Short mmCIF file of C-alpha atoms in Angstrom, two decimals:
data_model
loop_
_atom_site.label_atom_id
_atom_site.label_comp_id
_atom_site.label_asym_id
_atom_site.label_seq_id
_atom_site.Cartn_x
_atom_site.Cartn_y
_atom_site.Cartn_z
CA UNK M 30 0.00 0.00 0.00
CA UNK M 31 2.74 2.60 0.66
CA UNK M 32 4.81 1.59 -2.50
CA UNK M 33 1.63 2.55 -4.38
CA UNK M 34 0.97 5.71 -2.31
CA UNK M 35 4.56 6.31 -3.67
CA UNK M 36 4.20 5.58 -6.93
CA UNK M 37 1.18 7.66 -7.23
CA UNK M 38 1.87 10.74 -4.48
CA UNK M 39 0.52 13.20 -6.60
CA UNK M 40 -2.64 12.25 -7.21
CA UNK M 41 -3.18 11.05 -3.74
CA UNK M 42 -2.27 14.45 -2.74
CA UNK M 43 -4.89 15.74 -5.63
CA UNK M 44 -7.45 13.41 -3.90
CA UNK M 45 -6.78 14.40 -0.75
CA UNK M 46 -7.09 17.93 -0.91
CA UNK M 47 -10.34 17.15 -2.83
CA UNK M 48 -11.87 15.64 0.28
CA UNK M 49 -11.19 18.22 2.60
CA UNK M 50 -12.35 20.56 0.13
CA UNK M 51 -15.69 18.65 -0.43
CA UNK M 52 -16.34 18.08 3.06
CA UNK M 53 -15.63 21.48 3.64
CA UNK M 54 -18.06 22.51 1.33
CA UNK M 55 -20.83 19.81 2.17
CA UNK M 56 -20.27 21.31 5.60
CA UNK M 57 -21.00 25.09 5.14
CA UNK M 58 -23.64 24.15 1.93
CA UNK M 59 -27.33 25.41 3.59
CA UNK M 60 -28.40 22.14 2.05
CA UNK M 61 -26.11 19.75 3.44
CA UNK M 62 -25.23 16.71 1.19
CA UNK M 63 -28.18 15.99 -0.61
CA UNK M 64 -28.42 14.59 -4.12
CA UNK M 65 -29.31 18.04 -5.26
CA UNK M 66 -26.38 19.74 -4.37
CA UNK M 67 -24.23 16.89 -4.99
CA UNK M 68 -25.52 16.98 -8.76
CA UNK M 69 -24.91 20.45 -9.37
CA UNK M 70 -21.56 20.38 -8.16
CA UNK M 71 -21.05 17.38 -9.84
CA UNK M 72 -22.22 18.74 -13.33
CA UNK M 73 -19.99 21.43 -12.99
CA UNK M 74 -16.84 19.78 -12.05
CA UNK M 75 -17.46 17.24 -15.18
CA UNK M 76 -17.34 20.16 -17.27
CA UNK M 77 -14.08 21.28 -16.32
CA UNK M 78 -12.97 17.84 -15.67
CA UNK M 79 -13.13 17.10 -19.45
CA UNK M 80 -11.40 19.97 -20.64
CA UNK M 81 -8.58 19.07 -17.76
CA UNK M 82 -8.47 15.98 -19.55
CA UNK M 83 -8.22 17.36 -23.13
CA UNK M 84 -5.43 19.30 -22.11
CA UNK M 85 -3.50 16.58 -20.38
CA UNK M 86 -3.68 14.86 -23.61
CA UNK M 87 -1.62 17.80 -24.96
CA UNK M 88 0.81 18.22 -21.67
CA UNK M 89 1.58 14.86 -21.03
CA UNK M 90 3.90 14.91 -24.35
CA UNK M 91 5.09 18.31 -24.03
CA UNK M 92 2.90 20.07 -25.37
CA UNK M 93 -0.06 23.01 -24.61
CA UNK M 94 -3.68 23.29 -26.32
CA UNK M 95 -4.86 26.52 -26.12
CA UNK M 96 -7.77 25.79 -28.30
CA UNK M 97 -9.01 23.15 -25.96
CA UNK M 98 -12.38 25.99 -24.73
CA UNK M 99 -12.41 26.98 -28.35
CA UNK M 100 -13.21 23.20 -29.56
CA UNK M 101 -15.98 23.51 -26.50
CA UNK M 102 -17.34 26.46 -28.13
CA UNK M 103 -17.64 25.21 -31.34
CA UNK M 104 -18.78 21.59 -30.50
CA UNK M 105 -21.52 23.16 -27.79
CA UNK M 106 -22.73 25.79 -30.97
CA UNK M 107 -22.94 23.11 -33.15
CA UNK M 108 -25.22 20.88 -30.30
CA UNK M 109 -27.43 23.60 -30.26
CA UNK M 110 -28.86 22.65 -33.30
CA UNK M 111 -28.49 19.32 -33.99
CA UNK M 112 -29.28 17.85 -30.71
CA UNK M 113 -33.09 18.96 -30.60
CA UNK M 114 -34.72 16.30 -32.43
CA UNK M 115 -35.11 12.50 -30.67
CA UNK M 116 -34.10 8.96 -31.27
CA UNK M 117 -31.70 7.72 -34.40
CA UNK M 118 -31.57 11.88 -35.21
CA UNK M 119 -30.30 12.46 -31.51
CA UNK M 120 -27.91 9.83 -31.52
CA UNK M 121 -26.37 11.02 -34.69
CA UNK M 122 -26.27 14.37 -33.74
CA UNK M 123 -24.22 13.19 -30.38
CA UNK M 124 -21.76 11.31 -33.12
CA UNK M 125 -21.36 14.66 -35.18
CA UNK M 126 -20.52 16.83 -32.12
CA UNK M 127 -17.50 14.48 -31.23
CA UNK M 128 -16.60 14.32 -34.60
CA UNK M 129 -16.09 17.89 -34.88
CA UNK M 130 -14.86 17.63 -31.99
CA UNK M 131 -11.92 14.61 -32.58
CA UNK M 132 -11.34 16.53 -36.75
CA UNK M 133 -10.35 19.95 -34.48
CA UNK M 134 -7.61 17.61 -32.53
CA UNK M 135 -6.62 16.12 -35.49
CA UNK M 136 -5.96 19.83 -37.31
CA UNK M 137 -4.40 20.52 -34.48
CA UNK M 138 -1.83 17.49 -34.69
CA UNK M 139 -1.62 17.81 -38.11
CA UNK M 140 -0.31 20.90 -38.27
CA UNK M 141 2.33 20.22 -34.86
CA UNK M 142 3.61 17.37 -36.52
CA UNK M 143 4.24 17.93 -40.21
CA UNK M 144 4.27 21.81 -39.92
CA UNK M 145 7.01 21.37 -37.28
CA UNK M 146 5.19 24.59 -35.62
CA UNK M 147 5.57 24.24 -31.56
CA UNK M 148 2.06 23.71 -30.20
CA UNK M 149 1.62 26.61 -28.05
CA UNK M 150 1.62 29.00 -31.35
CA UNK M 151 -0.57 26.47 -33.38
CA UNK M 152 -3.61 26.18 -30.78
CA UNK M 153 -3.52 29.78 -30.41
CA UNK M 154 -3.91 30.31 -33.86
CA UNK M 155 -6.20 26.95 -34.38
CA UNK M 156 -8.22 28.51 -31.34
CA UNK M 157 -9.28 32.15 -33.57
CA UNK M 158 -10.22 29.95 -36.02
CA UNK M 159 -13.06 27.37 -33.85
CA UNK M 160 -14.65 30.72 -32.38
CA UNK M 161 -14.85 32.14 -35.48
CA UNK M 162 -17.09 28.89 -36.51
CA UNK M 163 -18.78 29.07 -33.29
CA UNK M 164 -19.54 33.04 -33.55
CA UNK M 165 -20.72 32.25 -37.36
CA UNK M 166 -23.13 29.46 -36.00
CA UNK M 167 -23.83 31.43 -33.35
CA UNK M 168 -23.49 35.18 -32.76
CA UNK M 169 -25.34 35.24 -29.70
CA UNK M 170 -26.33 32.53 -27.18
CA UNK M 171 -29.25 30.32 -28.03
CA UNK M 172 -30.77 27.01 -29.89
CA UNK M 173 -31.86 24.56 -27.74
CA UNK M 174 -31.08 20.62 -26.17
CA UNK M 175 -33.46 17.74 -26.02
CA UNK M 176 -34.57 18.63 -22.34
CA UNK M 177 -35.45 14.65 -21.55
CA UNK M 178 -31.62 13.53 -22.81
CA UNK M 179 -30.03 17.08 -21.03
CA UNK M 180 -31.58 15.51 -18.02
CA UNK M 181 -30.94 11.68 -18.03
CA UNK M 182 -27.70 12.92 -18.54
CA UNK M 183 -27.30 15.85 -15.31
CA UNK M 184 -29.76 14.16 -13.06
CA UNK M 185 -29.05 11.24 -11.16
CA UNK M 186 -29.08 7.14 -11.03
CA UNK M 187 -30.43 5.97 -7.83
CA UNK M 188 -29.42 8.93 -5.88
CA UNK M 189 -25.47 9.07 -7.78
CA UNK M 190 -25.39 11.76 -9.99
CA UNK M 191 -25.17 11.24 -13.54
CA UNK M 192 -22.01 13.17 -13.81
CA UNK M 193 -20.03 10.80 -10.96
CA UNK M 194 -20.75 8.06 -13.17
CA UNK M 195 -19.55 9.47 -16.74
CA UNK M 196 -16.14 10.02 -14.41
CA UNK M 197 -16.11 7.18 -13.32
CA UNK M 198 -16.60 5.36 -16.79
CA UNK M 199 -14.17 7.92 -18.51
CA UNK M 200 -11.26 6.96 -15.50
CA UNK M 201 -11.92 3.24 -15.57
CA UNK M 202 -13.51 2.75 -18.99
CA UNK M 203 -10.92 4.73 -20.57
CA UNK M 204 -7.96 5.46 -18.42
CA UNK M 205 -6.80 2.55 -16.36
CA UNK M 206 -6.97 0.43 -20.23
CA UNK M 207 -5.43 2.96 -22.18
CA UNK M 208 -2.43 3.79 -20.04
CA UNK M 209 -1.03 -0.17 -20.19
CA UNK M 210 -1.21 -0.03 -23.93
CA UNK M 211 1.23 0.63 -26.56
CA UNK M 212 -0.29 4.40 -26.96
CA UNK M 213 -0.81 5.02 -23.32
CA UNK M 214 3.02 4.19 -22.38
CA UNK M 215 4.11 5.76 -25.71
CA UNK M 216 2.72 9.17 -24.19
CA UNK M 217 4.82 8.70 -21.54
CA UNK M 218 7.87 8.16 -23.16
CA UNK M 219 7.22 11.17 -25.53
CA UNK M 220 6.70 13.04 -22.65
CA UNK M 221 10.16 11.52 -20.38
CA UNK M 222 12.40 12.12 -23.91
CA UNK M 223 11.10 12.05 -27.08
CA UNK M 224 14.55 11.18 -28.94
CA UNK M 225 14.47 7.86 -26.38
CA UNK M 226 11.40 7.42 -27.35
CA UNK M 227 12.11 7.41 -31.18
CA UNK M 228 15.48 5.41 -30.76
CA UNK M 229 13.38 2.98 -28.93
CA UNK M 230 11.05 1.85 -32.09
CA UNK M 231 8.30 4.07 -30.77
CA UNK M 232 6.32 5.94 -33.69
CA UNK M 233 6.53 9.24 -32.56
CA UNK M 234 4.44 11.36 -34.98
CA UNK M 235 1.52 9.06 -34.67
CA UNK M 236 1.45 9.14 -30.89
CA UNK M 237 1.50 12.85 -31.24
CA UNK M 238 -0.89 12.81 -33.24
CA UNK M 239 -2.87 10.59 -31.33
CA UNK M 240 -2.85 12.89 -28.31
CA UNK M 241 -3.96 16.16 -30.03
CA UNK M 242 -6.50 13.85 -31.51
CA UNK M 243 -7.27 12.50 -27.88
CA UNK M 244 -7.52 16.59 -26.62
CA UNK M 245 -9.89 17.32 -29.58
CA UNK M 246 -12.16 14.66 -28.53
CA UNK M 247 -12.26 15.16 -24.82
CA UNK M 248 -12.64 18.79 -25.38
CA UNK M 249 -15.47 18.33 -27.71
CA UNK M 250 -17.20 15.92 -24.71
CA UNK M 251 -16.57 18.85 -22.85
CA UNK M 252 -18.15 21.10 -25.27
CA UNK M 253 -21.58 18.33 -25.76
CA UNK M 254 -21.86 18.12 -21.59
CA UNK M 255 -21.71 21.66 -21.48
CA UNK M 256 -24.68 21.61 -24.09
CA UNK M 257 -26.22 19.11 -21.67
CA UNK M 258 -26.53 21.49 -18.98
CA UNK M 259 -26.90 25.08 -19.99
CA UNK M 260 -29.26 23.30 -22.90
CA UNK M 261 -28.16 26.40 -25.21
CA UNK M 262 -25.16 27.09 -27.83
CA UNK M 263 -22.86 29.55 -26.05
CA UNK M 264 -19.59 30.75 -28.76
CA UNK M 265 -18.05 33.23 -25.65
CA UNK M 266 -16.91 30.09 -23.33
CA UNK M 267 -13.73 29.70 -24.58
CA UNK M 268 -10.99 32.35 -22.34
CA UNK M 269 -12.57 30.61 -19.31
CA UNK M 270 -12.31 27.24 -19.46
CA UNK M 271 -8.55 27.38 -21.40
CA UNK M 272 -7.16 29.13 -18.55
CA UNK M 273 -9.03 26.55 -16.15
CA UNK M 274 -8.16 23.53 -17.83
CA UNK M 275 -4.45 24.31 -17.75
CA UNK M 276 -4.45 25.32 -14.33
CA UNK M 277 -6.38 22.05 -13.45
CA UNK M 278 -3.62 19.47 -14.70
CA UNK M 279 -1.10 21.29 -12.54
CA UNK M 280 -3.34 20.91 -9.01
CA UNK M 281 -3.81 17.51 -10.66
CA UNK M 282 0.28 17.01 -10.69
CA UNK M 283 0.44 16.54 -14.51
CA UNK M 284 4.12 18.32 -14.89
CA UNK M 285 3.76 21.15 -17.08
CA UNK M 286 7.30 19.54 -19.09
CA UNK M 287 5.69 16.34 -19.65
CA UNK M 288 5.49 12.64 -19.14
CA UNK M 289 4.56 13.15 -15.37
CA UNK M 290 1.02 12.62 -13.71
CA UNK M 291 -2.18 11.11 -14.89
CA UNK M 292 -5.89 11.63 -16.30
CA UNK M 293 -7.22 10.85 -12.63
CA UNK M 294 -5.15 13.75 -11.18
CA UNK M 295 -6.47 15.82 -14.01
CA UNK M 296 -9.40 15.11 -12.71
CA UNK M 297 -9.09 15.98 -9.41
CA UNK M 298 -7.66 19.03 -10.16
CA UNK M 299 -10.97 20.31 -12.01
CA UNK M 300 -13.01 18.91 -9.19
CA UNK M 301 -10.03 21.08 -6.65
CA UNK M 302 -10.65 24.23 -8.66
CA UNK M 303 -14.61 23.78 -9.01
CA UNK M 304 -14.99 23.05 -5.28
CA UNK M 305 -12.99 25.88 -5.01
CA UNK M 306 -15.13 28.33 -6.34
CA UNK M 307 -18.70 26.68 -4.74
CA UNK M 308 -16.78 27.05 -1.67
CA UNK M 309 -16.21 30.90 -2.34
CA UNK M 310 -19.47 31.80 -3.23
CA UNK M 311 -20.70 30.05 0.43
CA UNK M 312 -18.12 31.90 2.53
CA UNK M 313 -19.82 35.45 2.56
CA UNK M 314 -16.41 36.83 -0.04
CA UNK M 315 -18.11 39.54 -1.89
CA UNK M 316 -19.44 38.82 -5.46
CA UNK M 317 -16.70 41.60 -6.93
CA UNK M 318 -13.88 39.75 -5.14
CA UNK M 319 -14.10 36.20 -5.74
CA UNK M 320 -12.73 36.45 -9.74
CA UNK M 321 -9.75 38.02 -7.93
CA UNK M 322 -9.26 35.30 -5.81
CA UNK M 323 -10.01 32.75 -8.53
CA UNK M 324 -7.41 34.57 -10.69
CA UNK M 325 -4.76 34.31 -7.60
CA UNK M 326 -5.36 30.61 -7.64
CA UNK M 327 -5.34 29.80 -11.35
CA UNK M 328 -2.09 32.47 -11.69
CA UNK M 329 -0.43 30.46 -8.18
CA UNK M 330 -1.26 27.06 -9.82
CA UNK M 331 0.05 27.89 -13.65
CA UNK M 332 3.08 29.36 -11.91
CA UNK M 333 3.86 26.43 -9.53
CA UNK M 334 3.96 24.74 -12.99
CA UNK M 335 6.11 27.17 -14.74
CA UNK M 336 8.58 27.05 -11.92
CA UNK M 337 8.96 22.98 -12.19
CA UNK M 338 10.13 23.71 -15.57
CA UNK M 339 12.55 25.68 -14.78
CA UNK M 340 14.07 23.10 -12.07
CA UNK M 341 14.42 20.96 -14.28
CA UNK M 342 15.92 23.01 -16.79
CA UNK M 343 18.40 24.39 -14.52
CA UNK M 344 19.16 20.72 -13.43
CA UNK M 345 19.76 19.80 -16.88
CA UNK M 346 21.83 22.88 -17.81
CA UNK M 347 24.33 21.95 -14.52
CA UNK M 348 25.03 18.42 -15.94
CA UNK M 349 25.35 19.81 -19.30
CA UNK M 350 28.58 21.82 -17.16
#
């Protein structure tokens, strides 16, 4: 048991803090823990947990998306108007939102790998592109979500919220197989040293490619949730949840340099930032303050992650001596 709290420290810390916070929150909620306010927080951590994940695709081989709320944009506008209807029509409309969705990642790899253009500057420029999509679907909020599938999907199961589940699918569904396969360890080593990586047989463009692909998916299931529970097409959510979702893999312990941490603490660390703010807006901070201190935590967390960069640059510069 303690060689595996070893092994995986940071996202025991990540879960950790998560339960204090939670219980702190249950705590001072009016309601108490109730399925109600267990679903709404839930909903919204999912969100954010989703994007965390899109952009951990993107980290974990040293990388950054900053188009990952730009893919939610457009892939929530486009829900807003194809996932109205019912049956075979719904189901393909849920199939052409992750398309979108998966096609944005894979522009996104495309473009990283055989343009040779560093990430960073190709989401950014990737990113004016999917709001301009989303603003040409939709210049102002609106359309509308099958309210019976919005709602089997934010409600609950027995008293467990809808949301807990789709995490809990996503992390053992997805994850725990995905990580012992020949992509999910090829991440890794990407991530750890990409020349290793290559020397070692490992295909190293279409792993890349796999991940921005991966991001473009999970941001797009970000986008289609989102849909889910505002039930409207929204193009102006993209600043927010970019800043979020990067600041979320580092309370998670994904290493901003790569190869380090895991979807789970990606996870937490949308659930740490979410509870964060449903904390805030129960502690009696006033309405005008709490962006401020939501901007000191994203700005501490994004910098904690800067600054483990730099270690181990600085490490690698003294043995380079």
């Amino acid at each position: 048991m303690a060689d595996l709290l070893r092994a995986n420290r940071r996202e025991a810390i990540a879960l950790a803090v998560l339960l204090a916070l939670l219980t702190v929150y249950l705590v001072t909620h009016p309601r108490g823990m109730s399925t109600y306010v267990m679903t709404i927080w839930a909903n919204q951590c999912l969100i954010l947990a989703l994007a965390a994940i899109a952009q951990f695709f993107a980290v974990i081989v040293r990388g950054i998306d900053l188009s990952v709320g730009a893919v939610m944009a457009l892939t929530n506008t486009v829900a807003s108007y194809v996932l109205a209807g019912s049956g075979i029509g719904l189901a393909g409309g849920v199939v052409l939102v992750l398309l979108v969705g998966l096609a944005c990642g894979l522009v996104n790899g495309i473009l990283v790998v055989y343009g040779r253009i560093q990430p960073i500057v190709v989401t950014l420029a990737t990113a004016s592109v999917f709001v301009g999509l989303a603003l040409l679907l939709r210049p102002t909020p609106g359309g509308q979500i099958n309210y019976d599938f919005a709602d089997a999907m934010t409600l609950d199961v027995l008293g467990v919220p809808t949301a807990l589940i789709i995490t809990a699918l996503v992390i053992f569904g997805f994850w725990m197989p995905l990580r012992r396969t020949g992509l999910g360890l090829g991440l890794y080593a990407i991530g750890s040293s990409e020349q290793a990586a290559f020397q070692s047989g490992i295909q190293v463009p279409v792993i890349r490619m796999a991940s921005f692909a991966l991001g473009g998916l999970f941001a797009g299931l970000a986008g289609l949730y989102f849909s889910f529970v505002t039930t409207t097409g929204d193009a102006g959510i993209a600043p927010n949840f970019t800043l979020n979702a990067i600041a979320a893999v580092v309370l998670g312990g994904v290493a901003l340099r790569g190869g380090v941490g895991s979807l789970i603490g990606a996870v937490a660390g949308a659930f740490i930032l979410k509870t964060i703010g449903a904390l805030m807006f129960f502690s009696g901070l006033p309405p005008l303050a709490q962006p401020f201190v939501e901007g000191l935590i994203l700005a501490a967390a994004i910098a904690i992650g800067g600054a483990d960069i730099l270690r181990v640059r600085n490490r690698l510069e003294v043995f380079g001596r």
